[in-house]
XYZ file of C-alpha atoms in Angstrom:
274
model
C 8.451 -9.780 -13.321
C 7.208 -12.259 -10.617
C 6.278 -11.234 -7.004
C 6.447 -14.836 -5.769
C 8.848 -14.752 -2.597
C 9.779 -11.158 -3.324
C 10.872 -8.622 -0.509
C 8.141 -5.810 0.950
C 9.651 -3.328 -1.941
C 11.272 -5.228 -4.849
C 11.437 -2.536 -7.166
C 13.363 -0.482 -4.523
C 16.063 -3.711 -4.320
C 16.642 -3.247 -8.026
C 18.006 -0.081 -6.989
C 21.001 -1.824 -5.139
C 21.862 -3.169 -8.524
C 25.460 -2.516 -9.868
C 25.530 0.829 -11.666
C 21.878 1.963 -11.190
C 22.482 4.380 -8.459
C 25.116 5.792 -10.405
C 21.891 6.083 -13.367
C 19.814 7.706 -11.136
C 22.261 10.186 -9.834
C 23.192 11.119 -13.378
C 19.452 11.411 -14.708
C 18.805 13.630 -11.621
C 21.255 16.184 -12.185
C 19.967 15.701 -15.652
C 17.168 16.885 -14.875
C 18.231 19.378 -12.188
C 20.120 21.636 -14.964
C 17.149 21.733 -17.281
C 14.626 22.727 -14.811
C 17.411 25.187 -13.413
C 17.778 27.011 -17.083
C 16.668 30.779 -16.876
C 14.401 30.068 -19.832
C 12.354 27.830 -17.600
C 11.041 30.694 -15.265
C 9.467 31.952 -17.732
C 8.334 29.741 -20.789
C 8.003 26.694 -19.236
C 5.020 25.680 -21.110
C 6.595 26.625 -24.641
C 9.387 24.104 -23.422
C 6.800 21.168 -21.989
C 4.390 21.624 -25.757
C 7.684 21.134 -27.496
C 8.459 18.010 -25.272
C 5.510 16.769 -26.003
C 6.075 16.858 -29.771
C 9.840 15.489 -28.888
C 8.826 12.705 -27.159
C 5.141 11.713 -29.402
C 8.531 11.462 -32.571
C 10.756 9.664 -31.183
C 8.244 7.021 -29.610
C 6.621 6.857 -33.298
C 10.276 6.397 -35.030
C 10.743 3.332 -32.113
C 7.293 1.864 -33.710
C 8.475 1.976 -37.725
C 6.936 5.549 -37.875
C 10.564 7.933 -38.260
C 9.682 11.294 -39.379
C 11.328 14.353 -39.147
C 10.035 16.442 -36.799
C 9.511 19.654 -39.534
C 7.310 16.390 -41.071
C 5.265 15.962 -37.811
C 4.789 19.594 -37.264
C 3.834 19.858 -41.175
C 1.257 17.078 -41.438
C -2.030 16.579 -40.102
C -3.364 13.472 -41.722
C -2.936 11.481 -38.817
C -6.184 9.017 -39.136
C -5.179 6.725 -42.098
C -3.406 3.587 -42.138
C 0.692 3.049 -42.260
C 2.720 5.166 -40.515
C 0.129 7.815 -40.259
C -1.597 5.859 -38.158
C 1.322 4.925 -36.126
C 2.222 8.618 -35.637
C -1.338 10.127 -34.875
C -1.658 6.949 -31.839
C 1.982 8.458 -30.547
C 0.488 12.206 -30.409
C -2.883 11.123 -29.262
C -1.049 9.167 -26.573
C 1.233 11.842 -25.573
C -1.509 14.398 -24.903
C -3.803 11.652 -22.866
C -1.009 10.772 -20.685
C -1.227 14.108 -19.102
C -4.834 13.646 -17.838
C -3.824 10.255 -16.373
C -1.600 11.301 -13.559
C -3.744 11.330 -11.093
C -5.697 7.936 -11.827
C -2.649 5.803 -12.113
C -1.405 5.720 -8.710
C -5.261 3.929 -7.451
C -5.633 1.908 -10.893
C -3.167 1.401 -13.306
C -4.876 -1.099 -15.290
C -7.513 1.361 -15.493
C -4.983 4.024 -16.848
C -3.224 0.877 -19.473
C -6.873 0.221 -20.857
C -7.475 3.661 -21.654
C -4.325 3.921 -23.551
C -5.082 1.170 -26.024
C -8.249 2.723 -26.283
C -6.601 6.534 -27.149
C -4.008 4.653 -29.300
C -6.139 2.415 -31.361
C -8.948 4.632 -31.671
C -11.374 2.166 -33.350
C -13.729 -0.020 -32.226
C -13.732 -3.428 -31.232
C -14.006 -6.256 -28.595
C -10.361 -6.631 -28.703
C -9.716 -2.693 -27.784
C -9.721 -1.823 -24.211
C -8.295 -5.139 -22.606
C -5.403 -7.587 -22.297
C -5.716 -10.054 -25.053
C -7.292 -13.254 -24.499
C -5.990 -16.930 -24.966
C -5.123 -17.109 -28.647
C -5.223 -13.691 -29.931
C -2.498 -12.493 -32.025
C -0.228 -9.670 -31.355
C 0.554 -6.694 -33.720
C 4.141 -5.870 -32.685
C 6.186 -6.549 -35.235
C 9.171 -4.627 -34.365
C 9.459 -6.666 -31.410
C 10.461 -10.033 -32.102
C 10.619 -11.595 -28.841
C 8.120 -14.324 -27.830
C 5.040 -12.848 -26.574
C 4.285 -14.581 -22.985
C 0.710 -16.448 -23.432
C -2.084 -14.369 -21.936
C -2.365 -16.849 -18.246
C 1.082 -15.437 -17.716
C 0.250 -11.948 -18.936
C -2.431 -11.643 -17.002
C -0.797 -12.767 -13.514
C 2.110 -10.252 -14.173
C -0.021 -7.455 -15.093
C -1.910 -7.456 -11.940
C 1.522 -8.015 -10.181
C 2.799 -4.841 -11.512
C -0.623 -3.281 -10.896
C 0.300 -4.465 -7.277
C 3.287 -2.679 -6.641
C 2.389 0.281 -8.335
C -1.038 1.166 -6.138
C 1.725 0.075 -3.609
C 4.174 2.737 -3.445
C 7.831 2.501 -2.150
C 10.928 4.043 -2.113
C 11.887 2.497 -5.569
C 13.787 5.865 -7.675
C 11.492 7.180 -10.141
C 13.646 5.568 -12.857
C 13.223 2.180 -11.205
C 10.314 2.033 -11.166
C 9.859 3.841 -14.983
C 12.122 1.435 -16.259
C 10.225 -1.725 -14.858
C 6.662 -0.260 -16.424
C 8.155 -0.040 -19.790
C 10.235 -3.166 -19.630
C 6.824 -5.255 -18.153
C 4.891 -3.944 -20.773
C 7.101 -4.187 -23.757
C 8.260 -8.166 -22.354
C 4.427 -8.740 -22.163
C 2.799 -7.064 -24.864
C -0.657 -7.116 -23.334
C -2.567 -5.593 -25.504
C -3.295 -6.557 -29.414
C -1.556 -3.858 -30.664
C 0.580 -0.374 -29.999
C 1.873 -1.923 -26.704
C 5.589 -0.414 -27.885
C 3.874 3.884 -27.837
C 1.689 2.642 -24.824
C 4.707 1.103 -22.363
C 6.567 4.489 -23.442
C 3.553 6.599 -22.356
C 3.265 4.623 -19.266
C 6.789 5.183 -19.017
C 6.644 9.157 -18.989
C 3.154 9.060 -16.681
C 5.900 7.406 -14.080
C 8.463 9.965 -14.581
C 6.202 13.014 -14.326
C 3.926 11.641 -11.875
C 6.802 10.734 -9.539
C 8.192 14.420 -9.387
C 11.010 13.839 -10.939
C 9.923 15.543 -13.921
C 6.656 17.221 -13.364
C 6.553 19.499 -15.920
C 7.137 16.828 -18.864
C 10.103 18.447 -20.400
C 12.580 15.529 -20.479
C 11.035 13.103 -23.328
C 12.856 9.670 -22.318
C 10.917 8.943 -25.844
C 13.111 11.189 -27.695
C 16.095 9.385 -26.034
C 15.444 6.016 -26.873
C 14.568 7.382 -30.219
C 18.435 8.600 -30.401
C 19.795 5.541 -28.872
C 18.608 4.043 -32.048
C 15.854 0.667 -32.404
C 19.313 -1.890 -32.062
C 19.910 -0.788 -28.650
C 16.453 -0.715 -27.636
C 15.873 -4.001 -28.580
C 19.036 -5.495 -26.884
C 18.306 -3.781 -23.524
C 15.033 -4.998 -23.441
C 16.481 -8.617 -24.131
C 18.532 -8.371 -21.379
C 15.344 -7.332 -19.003
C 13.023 -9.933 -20.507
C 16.391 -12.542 -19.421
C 15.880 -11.611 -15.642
C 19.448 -11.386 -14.690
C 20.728 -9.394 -12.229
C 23.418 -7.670 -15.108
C 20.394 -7.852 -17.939
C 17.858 -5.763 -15.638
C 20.578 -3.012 -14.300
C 21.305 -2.350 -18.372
C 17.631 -1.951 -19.143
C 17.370 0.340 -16.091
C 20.999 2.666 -17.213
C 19.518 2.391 -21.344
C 16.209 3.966 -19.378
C 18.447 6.466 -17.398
C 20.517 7.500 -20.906
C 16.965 7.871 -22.765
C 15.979 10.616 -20.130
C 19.688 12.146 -20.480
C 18.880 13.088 -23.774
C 14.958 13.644 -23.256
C 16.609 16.389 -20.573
C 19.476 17.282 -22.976
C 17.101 18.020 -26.059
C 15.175 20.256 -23.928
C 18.303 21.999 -23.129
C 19.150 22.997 -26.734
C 15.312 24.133 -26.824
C 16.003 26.368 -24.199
C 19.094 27.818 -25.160
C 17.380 28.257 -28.937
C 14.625 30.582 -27.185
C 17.066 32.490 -25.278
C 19.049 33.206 -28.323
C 15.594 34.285 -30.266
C 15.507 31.709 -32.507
C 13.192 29.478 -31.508
């Protein structure tokens, strides 16, 4: 996304869009009937650990790594290679992104370089930072071009920009435009698919609009299925006005059904059987 001859609050213009107020109503009261559920008053954290788990699947599932979640609760050799790997970088993630809130606001490089680092967890002059002129990327699932790392580099401090920024972008806006950046640029050398969803769900809690983490967006795109994903993102990587607004309402469904699995949690512990 280029700043070049934007307005004072671009990301709050993508709002005017055609059907992305109607997304961010519909995510809100989304949202609103969750967090108004009787179970909430009083197990809130059971709901937000379970969330966590949700969400730490379904972005795994989105990376080639599609376990049942009896499988994720089951297993604990997360450090090997394959799909374990994939999965343990989702958990790891999902836990870190917690302890971020605060920092991303005032540096959210900062907070994107930690991530690789939590999701690679190895060693490494490549770990840590955007990749450098030449260096591959590991992101198989997404075949797009990856921009070259000039380009990369320009639009990740852009983003940076109008994050440390504020404005009166919707949370989803701007949610949407932090995952869609960093899955279009793929900064990193690898995992940039788990860490644009974690960045995603730092946005969306740190906002407000869903403080206590209990509507995995994750889970949702997880449920939307990979074909989906994939084609919204197309359409934001194109840079049309129609192409951004359906990356933005895929973003709004995903926390839908991040909102709507936490739902059937609740309703599973009020009936005792959760």
């Amino acid at each position: 996304m280029s700043t070049t001859g934007a307005t004072a609050d671009p990301l709050a213009a993508l709002g005017s869009l055609p059907g992305v107020a109607e997304s961010v109503e519909s995510v809100r009261r989304a949202v609103d009937r969750v967090y108004g559920h009787r179970i909430m008053r009083r197990r809130s954290n059971e709901i937000t650990s379970e969330a966590a788990l949700r969400g730490a699947r379904g972005s795994a599932a989105l990376s080639g790594a599609d376990w049942a979640l009896e499988e994720v609760r089951r297993r604990s050799d997360f450090g090997g290679e394959g799909e374990e790997r994939v999965m343990g970088a989702a958990l790891r993630l999902t836990a870190e992104a917690g302890q971020l809130l605060s920092i991303w606001r005032q540096s959210p490089l900062r907070v994107l370089a930690r991530l690789h680092l939590v999701a690679a967890a190895t060693q490494g002059d490549e770990v840590g930072r955007p990749r450098r002129a030449g260096e591959p990327v590991d992101e198989p699932l997404v075949e797009l071009p990856p921009p070259g790392a000039q380009e990369v580099s320009g639009r990740l401090d852009g983003l940076a920009e109008l994050i440390v920024a504020g404005g009166s972008a919707p949370a989803l806006v701007t949610a949407a435009v932090v995952h869609g950046e960093l899955l279009a640029l793929r900064p990193f050398a690898s995992h940039n698919g788990l860490i644009a969803r974690t960045a995603e769900r730092i946005v969306l809690v740190g906002s407000g609009l869903d403080p206590k983490a209990i509507c995995p967006a994750e889970a949702g795109h997880a449920e939307l299925g990979r074909a989906a994903y994939l084609a919204a993102l197309e359409g934001y990587v194109s840079g049309t006005p129609e192409g951004v607004a359906a990356w933005i309402a895929h973003c709004g469904r995903a926390v839908e059904l991040g909102a709507r699995e936490s739902t059937a949690v609740c309703e599973a512990l009020q009936r005792g059987a959760a």
